[in-house]
CSV table of C-alpha atoms in Angstrom, one decimal:
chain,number,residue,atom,x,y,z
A,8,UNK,CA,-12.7,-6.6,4.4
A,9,UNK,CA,-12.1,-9.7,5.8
A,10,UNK,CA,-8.5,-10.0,5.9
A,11,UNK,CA,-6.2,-8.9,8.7
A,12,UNK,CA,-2.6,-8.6,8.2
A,13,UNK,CA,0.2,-10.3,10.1
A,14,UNK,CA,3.0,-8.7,12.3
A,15,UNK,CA,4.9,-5.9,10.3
A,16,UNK,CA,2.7,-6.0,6.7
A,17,UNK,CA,0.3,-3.1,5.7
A,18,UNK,CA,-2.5,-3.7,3.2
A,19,UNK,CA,-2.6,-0.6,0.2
A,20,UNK,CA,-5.0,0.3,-2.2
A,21,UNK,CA,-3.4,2.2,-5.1
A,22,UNK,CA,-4.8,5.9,-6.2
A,23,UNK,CA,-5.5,6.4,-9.3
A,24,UNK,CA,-3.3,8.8,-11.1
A,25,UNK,CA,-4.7,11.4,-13.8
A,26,UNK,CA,-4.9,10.1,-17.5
A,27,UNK,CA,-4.3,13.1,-19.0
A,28,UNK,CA,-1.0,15.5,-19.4
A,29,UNK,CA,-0.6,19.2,-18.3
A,30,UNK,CA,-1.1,20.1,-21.7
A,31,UNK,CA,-4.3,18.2,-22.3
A,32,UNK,CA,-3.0,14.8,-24.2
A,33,UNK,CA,-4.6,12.0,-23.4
A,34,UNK,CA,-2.3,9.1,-21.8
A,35,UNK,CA,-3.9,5.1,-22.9
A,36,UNK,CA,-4.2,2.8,-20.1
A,37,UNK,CA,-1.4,0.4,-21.8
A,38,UNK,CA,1.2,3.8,-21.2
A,39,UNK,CA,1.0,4.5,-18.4
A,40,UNK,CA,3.1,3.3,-15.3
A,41,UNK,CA,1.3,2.1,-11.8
A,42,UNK,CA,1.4,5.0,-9.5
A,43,UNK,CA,3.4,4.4,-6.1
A,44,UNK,CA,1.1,6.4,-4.2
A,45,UNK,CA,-2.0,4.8,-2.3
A,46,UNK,CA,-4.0,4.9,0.9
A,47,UNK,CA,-3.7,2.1,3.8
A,48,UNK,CA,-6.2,0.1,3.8
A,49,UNK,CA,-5.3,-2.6,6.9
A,50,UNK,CA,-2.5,-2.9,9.2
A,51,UNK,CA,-0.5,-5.7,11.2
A,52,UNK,CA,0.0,-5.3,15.0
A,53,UNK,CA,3.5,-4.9,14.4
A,54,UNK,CA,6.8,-6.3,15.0
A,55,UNK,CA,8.1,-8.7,18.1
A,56,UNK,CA,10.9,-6.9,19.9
A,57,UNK,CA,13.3,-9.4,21.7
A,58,UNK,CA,11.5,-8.6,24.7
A,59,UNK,CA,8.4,-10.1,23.6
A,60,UNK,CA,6.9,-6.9,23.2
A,61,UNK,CA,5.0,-5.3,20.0
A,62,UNK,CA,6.4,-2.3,18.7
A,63,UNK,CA,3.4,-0.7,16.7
A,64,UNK,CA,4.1,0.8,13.4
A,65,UNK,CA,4.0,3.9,11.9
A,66,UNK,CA,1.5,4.2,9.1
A,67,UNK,CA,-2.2,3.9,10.5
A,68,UNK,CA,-5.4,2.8,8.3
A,69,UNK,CA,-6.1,5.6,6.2
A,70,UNK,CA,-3.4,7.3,5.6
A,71,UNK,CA,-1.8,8.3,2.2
A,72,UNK,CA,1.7,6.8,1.5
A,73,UNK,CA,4.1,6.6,-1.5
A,74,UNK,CA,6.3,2.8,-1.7
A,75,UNK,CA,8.7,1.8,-4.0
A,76,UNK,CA,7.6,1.0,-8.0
A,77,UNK,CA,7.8,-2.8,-7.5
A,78,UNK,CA,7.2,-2.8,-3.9
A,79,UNK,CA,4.6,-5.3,-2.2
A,80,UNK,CA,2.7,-8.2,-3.8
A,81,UNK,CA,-0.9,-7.5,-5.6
A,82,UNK,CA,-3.7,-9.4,-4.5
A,83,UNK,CA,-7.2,-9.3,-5.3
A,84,UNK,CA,-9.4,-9.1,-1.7
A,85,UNK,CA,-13.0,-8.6,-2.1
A,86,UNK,CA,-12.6,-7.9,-5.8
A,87,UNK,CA,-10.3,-5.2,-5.0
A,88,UNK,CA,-6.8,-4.9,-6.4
A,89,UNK,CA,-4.3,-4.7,-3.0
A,90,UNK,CA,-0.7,-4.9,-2.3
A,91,UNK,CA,0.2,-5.8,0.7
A,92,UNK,CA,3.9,-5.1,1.7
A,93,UNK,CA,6.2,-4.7,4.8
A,94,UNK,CA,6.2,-1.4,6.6
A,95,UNK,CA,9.9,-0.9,5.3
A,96,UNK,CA,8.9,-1.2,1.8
A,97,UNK,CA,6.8,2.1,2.5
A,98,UNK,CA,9.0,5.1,1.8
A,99,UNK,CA,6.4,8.1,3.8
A,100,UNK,CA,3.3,9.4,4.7
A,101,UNK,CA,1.8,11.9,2.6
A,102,UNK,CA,0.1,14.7,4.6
């Protein structure tokens, strides 16, 4: 991927959640809600302290998260559907 994010914002790919119930029905595409879970895919440097210094963040490149239902802003990158979002938007790591 050629794009690098800026200070504080992380780059997600959603994960595809299961199509089908616990019982075995079969959920259409046009039901069902975007999962909130997906896996970091790029990450900023971080945030500017007033000392001038970088405070890294939390979430590294890889790792699973779960973010608020309308959190970040979808882009398409490669051909790929992304969010990218601010670190605060992200609500943990999942692991």
């Amino acid at each position: 991927m050629k794009f690098r994010p800026l200070h504080d914002r992380v780059v997600v790919q959603r994960v595809a959640e299961d199509t089908k119930t616990a019982g075995g029905i079969i959920i259409p595409d046009t039901a069902t809600e975007k999962p909130s879970e997906g896996k970091v895919v790029a990450v900023g440097p971080g945030t500017r302290g007033d000392d001038g210094k970088f405070t890294a963040l939390d979430v590294k490149k890889g790792d699973r998260v779960l973010f608020g239902k309308w959190g970040g802003t979808e882009v398409k990158i490669d051909g790929k559907d992304l969010l990218i979002m601010k670190e605060s938007d992200i609500m943990g790591v999942i692991g």
